[in-house]
Tab-separated table of C-alpha atoms in Angstrom:
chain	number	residue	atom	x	y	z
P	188	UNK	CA	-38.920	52.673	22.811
P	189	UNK	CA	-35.555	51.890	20.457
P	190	UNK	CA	-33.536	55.065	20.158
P	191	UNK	CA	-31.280	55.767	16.777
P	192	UNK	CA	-27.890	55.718	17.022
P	193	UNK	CA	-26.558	58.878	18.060
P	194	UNK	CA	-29.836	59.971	20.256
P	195	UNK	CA	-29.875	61.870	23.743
P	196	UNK	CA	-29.675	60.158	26.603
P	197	UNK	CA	-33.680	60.102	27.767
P	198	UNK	CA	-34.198	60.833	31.350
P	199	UNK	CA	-36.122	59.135	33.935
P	200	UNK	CA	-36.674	59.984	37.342
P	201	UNK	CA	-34.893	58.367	39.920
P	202	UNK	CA	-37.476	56.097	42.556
P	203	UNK	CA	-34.157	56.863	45.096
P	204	UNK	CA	-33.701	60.225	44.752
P	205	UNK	CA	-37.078	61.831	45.367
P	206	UNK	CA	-38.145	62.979	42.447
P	207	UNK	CA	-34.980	63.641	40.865
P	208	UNK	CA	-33.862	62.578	37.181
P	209	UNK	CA	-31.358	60.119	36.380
P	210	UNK	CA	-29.821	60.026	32.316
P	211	UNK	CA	-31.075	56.739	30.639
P	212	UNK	CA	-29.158	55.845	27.486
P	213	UNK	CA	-31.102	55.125	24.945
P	214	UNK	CA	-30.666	51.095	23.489
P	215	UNK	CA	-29.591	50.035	19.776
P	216	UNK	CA	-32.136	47.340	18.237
P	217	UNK	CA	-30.772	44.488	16.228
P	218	UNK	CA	-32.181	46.806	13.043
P	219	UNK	CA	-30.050	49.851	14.494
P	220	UNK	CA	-26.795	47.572	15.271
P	221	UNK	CA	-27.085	46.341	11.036
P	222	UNK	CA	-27.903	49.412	9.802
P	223	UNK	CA	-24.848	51.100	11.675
P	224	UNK	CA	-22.716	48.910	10.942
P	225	UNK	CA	-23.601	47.982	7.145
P	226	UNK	CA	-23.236	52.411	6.517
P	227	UNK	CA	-19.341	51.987	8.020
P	228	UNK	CA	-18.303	49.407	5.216
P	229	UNK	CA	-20.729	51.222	2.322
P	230	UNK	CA	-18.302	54.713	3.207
P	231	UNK	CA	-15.480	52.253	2.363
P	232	UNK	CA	-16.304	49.732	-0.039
P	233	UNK	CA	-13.000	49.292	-2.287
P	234	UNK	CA	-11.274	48.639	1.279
P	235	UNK	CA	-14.362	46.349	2.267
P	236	UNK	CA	-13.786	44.315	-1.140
P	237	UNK	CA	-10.067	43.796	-0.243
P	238	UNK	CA	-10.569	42.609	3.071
P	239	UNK	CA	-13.688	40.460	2.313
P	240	UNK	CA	-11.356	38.734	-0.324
P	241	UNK	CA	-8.927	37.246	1.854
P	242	UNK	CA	-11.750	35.737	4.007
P	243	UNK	CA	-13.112	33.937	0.802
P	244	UNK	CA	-9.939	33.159	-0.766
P	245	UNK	CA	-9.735	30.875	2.696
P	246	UNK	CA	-13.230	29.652	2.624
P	247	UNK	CA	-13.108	28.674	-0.391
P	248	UNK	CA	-10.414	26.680	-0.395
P	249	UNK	CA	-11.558	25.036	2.827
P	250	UNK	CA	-15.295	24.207	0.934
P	251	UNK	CA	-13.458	23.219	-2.062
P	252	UNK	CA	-11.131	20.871	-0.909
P	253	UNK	CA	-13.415	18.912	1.676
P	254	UNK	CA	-16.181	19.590	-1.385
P	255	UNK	CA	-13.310	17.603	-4.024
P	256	UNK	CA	-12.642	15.382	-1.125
P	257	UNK	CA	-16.348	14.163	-0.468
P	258	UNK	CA	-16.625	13.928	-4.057
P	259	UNK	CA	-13.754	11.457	-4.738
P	260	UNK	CA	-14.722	9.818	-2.169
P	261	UNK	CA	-18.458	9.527	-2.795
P	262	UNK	CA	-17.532	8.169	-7.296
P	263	UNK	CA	-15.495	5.494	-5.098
P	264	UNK	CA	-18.165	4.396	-2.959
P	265	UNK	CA	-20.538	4.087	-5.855
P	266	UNK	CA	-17.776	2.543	-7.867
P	267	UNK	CA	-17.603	-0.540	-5.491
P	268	UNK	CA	-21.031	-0.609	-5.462
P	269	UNK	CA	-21.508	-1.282	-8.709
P	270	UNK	CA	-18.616	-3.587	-9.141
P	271	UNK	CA	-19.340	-5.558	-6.098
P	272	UNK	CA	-16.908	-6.712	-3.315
P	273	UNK	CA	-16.918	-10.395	-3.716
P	274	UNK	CA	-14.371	-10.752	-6.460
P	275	UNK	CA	-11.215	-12.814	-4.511
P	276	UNK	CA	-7.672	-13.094	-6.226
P	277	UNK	CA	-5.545	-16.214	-5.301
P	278	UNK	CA	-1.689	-15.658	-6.134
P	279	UNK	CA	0.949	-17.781	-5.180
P	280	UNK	CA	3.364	-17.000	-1.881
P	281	UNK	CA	6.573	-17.580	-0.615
P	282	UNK	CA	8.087	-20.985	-0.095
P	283	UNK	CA	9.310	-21.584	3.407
P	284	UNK	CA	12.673	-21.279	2.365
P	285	UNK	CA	11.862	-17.697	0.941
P	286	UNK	CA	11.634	-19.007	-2.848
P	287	UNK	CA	8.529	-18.044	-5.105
P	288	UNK	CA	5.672	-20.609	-4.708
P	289	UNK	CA	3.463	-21.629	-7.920
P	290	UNK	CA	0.222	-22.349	-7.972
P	291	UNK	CA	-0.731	-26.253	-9.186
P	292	UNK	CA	-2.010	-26.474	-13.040
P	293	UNK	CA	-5.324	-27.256	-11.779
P	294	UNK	CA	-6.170	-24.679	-9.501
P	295	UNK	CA	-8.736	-23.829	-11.790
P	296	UNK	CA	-10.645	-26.403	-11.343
P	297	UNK	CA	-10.077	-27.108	-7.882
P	298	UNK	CA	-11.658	-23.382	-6.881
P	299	UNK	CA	-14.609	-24.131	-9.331
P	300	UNK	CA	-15.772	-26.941	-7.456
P	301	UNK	CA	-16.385	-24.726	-4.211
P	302	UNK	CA	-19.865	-24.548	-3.021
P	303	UNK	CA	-20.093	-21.316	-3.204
P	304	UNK	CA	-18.347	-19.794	-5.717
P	305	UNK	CA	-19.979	-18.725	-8.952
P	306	UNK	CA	-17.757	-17.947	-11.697
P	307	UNK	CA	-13.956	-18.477	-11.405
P	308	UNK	CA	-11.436	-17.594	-14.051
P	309	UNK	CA	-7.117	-18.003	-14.240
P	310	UNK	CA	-4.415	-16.170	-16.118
P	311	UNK	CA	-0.619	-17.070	-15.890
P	312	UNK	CA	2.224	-14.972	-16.957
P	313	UNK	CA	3.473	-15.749	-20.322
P	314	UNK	CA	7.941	-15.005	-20.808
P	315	UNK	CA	7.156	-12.995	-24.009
P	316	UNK	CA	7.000	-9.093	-25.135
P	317	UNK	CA	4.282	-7.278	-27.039
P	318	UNK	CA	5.637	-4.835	-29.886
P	319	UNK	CA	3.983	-3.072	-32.289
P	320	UNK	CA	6.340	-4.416	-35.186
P	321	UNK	CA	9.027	-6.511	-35.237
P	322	UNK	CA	11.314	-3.654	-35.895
P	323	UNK	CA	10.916	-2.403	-32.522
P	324	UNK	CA	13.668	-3.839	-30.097
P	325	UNK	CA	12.801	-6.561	-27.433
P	326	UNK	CA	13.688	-3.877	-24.369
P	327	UNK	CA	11.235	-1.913	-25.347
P	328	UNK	CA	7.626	-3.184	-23.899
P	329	UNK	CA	5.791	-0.395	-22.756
P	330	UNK	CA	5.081	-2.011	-19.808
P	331	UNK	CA	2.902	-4.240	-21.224
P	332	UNK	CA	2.829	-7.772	-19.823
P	333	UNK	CA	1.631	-11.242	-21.569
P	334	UNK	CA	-0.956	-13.120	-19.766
P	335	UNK	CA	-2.621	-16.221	-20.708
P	336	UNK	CA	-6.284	-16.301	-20.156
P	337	UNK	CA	-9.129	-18.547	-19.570
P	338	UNK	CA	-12.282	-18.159	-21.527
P	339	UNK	CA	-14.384	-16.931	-18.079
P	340	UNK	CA	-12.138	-13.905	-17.313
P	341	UNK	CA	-14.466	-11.587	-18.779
P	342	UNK	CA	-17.402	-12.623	-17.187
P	343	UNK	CA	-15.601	-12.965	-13.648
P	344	UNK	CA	-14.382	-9.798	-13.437
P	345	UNK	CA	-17.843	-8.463	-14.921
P	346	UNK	CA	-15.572	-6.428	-17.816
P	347	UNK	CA	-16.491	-5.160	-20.748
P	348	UNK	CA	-15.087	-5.474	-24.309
P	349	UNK	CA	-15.315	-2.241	-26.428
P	350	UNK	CA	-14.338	-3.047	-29.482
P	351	UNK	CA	-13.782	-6.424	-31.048
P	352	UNK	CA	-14.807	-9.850	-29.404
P	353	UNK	CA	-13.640	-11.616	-26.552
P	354	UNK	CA	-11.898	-14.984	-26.784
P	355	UNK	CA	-13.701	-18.168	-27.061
P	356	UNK	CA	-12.881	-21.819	-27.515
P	357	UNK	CA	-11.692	-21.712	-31.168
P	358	UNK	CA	-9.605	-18.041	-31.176
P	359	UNK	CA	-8.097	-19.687	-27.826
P	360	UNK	CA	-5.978	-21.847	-29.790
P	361	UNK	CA	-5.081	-19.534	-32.294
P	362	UNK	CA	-2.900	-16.524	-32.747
P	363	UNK	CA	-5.118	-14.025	-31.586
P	364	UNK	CA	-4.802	-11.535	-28.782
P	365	UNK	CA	-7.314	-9.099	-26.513
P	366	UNK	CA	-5.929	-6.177	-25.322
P	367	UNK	CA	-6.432	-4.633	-21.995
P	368	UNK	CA	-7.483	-0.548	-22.040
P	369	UNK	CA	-3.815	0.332	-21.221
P	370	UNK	CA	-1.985	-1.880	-23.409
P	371	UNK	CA	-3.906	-0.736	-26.206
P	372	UNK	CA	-3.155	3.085	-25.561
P	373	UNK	CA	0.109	2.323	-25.254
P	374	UNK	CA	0.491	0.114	-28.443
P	375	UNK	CA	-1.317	2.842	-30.891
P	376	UNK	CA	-4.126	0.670	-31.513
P	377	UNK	CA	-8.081	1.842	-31.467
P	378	UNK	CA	-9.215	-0.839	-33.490
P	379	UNK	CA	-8.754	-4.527	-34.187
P	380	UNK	CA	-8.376	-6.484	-37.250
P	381	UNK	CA	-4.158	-5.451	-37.309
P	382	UNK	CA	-1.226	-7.273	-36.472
P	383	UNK	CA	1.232	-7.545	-33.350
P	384	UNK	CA	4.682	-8.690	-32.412
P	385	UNK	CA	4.534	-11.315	-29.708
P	386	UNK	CA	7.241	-13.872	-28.950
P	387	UNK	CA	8.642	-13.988	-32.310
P	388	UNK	CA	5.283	-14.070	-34.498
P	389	UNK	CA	2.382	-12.039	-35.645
P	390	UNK	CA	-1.124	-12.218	-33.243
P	391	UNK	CA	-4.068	-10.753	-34.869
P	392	UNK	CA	-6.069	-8.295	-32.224
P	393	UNK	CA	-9.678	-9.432	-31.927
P	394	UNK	CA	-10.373	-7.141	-29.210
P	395	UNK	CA	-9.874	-4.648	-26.951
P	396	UNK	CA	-11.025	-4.412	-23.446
P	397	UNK	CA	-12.702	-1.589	-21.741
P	398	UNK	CA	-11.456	-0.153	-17.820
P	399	UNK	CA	-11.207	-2.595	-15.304
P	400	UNK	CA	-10.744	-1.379	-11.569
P	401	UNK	CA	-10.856	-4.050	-9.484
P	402	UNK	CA	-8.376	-5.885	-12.013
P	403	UNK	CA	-5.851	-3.062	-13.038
P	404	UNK	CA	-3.104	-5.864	-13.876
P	405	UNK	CA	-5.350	-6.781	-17.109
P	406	UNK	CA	-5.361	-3.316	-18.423
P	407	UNK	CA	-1.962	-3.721	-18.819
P	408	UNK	CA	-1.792	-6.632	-20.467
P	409	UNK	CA	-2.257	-8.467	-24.132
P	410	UNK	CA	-4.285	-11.578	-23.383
P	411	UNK	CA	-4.176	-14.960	-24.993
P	412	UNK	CA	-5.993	-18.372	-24.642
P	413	UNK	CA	-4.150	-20.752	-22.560
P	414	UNK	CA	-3.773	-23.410	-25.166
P	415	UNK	CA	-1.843	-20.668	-27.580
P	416	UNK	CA	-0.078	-19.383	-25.067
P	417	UNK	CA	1.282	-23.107	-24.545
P	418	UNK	CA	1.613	-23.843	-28.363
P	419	UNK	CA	3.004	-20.718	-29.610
P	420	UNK	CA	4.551	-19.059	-26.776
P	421	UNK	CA	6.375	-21.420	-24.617
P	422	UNK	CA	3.817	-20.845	-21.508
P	423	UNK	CA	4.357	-23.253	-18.759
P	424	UNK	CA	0.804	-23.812	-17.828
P	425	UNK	CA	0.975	-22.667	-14.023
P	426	UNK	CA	-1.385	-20.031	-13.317
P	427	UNK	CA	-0.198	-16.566	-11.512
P	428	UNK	CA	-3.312	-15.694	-10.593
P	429	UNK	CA	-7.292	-17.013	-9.955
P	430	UNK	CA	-9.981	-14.627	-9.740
P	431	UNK	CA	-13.676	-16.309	-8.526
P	432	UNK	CA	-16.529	-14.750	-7.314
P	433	UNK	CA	-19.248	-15.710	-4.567
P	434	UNK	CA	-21.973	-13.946	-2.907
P	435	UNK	CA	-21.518	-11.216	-0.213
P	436	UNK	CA	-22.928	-13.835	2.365
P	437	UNK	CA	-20.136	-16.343	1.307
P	438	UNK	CA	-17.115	-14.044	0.878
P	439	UNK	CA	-15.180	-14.832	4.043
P	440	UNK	CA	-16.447	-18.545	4.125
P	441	UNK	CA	-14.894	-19.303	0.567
P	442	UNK	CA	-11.791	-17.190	1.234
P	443	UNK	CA	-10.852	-19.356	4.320
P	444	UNK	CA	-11.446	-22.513	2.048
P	445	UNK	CA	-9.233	-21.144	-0.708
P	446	UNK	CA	-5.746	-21.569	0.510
P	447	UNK	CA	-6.190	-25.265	1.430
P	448	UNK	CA	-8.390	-26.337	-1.623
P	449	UNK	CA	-6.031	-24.824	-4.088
P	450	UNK	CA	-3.185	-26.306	-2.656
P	451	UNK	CA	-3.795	-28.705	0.433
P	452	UNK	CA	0.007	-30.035	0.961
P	453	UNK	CA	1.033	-26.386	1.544
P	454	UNK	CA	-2.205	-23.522	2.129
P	455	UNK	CA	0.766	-21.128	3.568
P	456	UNK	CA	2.210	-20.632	0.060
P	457	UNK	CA	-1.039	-19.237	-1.373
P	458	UNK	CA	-2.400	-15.547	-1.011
P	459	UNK	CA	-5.648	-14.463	-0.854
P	460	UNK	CA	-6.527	-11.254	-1.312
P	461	UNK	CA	-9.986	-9.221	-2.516
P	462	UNK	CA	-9.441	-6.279	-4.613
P	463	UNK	CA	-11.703	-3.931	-3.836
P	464	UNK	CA	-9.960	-3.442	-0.003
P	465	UNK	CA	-7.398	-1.430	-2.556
P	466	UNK	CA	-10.492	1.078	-3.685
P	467	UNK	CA	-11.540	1.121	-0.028
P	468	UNK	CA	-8.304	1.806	1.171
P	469	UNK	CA	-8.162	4.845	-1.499
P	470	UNK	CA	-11.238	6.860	0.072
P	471	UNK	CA	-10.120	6.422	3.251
P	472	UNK	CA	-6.269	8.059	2.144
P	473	UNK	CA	-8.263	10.379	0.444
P	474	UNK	CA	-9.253	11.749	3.756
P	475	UNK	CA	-5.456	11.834	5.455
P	476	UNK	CA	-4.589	13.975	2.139
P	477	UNK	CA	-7.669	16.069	2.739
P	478	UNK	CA	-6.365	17.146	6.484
P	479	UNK	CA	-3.167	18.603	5.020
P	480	UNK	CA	-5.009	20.439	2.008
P	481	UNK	CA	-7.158	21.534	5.336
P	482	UNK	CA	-4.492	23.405	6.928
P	483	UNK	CA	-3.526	25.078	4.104
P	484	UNK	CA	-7.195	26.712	3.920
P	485	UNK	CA	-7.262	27.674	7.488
P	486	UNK	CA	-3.977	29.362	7.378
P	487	UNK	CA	-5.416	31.365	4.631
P	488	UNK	CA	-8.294	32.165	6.421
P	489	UNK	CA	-6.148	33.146	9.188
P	490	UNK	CA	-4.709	35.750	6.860
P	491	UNK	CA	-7.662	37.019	5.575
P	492	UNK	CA	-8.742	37.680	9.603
P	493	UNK	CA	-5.465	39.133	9.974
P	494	UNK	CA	-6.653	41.682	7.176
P	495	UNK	CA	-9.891	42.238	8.387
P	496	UNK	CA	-8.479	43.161	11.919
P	497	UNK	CA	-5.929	45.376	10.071
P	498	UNK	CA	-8.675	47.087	8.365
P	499	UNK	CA	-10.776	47.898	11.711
P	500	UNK	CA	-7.865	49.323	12.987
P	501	UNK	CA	-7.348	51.736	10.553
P	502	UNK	CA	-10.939	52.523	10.324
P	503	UNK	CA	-11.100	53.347	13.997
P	504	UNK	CA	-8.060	55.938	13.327
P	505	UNK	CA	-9.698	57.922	10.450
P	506	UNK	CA	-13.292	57.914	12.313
P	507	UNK	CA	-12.314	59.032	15.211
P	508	UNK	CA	-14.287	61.926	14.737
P	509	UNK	CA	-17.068	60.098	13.964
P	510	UNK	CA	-16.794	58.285	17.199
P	511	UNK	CA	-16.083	62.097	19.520
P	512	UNK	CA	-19.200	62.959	17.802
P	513	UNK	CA	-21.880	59.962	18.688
P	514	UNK	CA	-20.252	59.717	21.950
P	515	UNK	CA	-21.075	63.448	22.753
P	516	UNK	CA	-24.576	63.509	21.019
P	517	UNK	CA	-25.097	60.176	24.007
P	518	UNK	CA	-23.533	57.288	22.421
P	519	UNK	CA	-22.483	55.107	25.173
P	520	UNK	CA	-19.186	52.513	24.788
P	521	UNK	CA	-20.623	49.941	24.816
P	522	UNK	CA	-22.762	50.701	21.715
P	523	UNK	CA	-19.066	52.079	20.316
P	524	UNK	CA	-17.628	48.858	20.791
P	525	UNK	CA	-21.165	47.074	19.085
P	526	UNK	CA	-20.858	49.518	16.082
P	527	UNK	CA	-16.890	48.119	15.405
P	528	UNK	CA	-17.721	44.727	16.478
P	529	UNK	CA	-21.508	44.218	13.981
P	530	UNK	CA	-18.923	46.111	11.271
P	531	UNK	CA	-16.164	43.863	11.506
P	532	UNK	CA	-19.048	40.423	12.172
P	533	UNK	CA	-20.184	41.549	8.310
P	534	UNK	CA	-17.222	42.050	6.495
P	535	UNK	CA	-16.532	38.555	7.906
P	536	UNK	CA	-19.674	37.051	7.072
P	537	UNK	CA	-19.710	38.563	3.023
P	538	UNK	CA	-15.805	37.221	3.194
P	539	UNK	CA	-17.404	33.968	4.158
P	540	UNK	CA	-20.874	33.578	2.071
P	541	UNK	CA	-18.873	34.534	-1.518
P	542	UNK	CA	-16.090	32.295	-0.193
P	543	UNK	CA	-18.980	29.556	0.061
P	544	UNK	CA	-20.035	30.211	-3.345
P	545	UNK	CA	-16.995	30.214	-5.024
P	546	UNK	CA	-16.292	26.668	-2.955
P	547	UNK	CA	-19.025	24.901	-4.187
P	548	UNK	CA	-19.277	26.351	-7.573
P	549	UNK	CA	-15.164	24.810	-8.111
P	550	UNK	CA	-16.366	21.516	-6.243
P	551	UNK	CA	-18.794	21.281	-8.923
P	552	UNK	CA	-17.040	22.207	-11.670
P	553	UNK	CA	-13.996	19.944	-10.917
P	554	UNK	CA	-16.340	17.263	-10.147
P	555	UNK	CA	-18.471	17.264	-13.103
P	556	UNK	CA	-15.169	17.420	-15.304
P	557	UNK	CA	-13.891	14.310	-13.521
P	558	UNK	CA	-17.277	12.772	-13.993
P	559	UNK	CA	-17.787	12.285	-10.382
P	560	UNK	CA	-20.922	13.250	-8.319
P	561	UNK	CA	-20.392	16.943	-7.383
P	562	UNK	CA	-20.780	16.711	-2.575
P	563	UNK	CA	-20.475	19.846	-0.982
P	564	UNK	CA	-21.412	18.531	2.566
P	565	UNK	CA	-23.861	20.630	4.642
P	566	UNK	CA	-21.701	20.386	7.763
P	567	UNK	CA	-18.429	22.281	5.812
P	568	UNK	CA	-21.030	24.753	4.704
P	569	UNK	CA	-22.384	25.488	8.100
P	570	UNK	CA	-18.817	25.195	9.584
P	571	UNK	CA	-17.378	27.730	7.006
P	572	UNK	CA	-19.824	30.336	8.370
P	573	UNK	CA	-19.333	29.905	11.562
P	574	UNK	CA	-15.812	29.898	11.337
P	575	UNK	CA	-16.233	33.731	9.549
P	576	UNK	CA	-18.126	34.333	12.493
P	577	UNK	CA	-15.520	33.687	15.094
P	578	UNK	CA	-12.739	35.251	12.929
P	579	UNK	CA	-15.008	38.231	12.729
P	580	UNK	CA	-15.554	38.512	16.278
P	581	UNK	CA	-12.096	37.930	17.515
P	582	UNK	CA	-10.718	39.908	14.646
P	583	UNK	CA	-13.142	43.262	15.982
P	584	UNK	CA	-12.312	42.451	19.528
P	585	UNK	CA	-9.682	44.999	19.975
P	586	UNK	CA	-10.360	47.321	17.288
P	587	UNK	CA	-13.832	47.686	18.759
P	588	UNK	CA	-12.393	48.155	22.274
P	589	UNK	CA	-9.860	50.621	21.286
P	590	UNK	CA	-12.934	52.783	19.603
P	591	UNK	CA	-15.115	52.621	22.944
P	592	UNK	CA	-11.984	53.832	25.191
P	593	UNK	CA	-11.724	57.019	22.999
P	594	UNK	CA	-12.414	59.951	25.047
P	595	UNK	CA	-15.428	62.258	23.274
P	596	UNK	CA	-13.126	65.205	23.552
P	597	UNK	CA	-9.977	63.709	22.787
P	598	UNK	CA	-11.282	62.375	19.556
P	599	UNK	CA	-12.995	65.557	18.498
P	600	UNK	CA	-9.772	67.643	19.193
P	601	UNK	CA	-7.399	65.154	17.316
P	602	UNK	CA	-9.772	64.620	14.049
């Protein structure tokens, strides 16, 4: 039979002793161990509140940061999902004797007649600025570059033009110009149908071109056909750079022919790269930055057990007439020391469940703002209880063991 806290020892008679009675203590049930330990924080709750804070301030900012972390990472993954990773950029090298190579006029052409590859496209950096007006002084770009581009850009790097039209053969030769997202933020513009500077005459904008993230280069950029880039702006013809695309299967197999079908006296001096090894790259730094933001959470929660230790000590002090008085009514230590510890185990574990909440509930709300798919992973929620557990437990350790060593008399007479 379960005995209240506070109870008689029961007696039982002792098989060894012929007859004679031995004291039994009577037992705490899990109910009894809750109830005793939930009525020491309810006697103090403004101190209970305080306490609990600093374990949530820490759990929360543990949840929210791997919660932020997952997220980013997670928009990413589905970002290269949906823009593939079988785009390949070829860009020239380095000459031999450390010079900038170029890539020949018709490497173009000579990637289009792969096997493999589907859609190829080129654009070539034009010696020109881009200025609102012509009042504006030459220094002054923006950072806006000007690229000459083929007609298939658009379709290899699967972008999308929102506003205006893309170039096509006929525009290609005149003095028109798309604008990448950037360059038009940059330039003032929202719409087309108006009037740029670029290398000493007026361009008409007949478009402007929505993100691209596998081609951030372009955003940058005002874009012209290759033949008015070579009428009106002095462009050499050499491409800087040649985007194609293949299927998955083919990737590797057309980016080992690239080198030596784009140039075959001298592969070395052309790069090959794939674009989307940058967004990869970005969710796996994501988690390196995620460590550090990491440590910062645990210290907190380190300070928040710190305070909940603190605040068992202190509550063993001012009870310790509470505690003379259960251990002379029968209360054995042991159940002392399981009072201290179940109190100290729940102001940890409220710390940690409204520290949960609050996690998530900022995960979500930053992610949603960010337009991301809000992740709170099921591990760091598990984890972030269990890790209020063990701050709990080793936080109640010693108060718990200083209220069990308290002699019943001693306590009573110092109260």
């Amino acid at each position: 039979m379960t005995a209240r806290a506070g109870t008689p020892e029961r007696r039982a008679p002792d098989s060894a002793g012929g007859g004679q009675e031995r004291l039994v203590p009577g037992r705490l049930g899990p109910g009894d161990v809750l109830r005793v330990g939930a009525a020491g924080l309810r006697a103090r709750p403004t101190r209970v509140i305080l306490s609990a804070l600093g374990i949530a301030i820490g759990i929360a900012t543990m949840i929210a940061v791997i919660g932020i972390s997952s997220s980013s990472r997670e928009q990413l993954l589905r970002e290269l999902d949906r823009l593939g990773t079988n785009l390949l950029t070829v860009t020239p090298g380095q000459t031999m004797f450390g010079d900038e190579a170029k890539l020949p006029t018709g490497a173009l052409a000579m990637v289009q007649r792969i096997r493999p590859v589907r859609t190829a496209a080129a654009t070539g950096v034009v010696e020109a600025t881009v200025r609102r007006n012509n009042h504006i002084p030459d220094s002054i770009t923006g950072g806006i570059s000007v690229q000459a581009a083929s007609t298939g850009l658009l379709t290899t790097l699967e972008g999308a033009v929102v506003k205006g039209t893309w170039l096509n053969e006929a525009t290609a030769r005149q003095p028109a110009v798309v604008l990448g997202s950037a360059a038009a933020r940059r330039l003032g513009l929202a719409r087309t149908g108006v009037q740029v500077w670029m290398g000493g005459r007026w361009f008409t904008v007949v478009g402007i071109l929505g993100p691209m993230p596998l081609a951030p280069e372009i955003e940058r950029s005002a874009l012209v056909g290759f033949p008015a880039a070579q009428d009106l702006l002095g462009f050499d013809g050499f491409p800087t750079t040649v985007y194609e695309r293949s299927s998955d299967a083919t990737v590797e197999e057309v980016r080992q022919a690239l080198p030596r079908t784009v140039n075959p006296e001298n592969p070395d001096e052309v790069t090959v790269s794939r674009p989307s090894d940058a967004l990869a790259a970005k969710a796996a730094a994501a988690g390196a930055f995620t460590n550090l933001l990491l440590g910062l959470g645990a210290v907190a929660l380190l300070v928040g057990g710190v305070g909940v230790a603190n605040t068992m000590v202190i509550s063993v002090l001012e009870r310790r007439r509470e505690i003379g008085l259960r251990r002379s009514l029968g209360a054995t230590r042991g159940q002392v020391r399981l009072q201290f510890l179940s109190e100290s185990l729940l102001l940890s574990a409220l710390g940690g469940v409204v520290g949960a909440v609050l996690g998530a509930l900022a995960t979500t709300a930053y992610a949603l703002s960010r337009d991301w798919p809000p992740v709170v992973p099921p591990w760091a929620l598990g984890g972030a209880i269990a890790a209020t557990l063990v701050i709990g437990t080793v936080a109640g350790i010693y108060p718990a063991m200083r209220a069990a060593r308290l002699s019943p008399t001693v306590a009573l007479a110092t109260a």
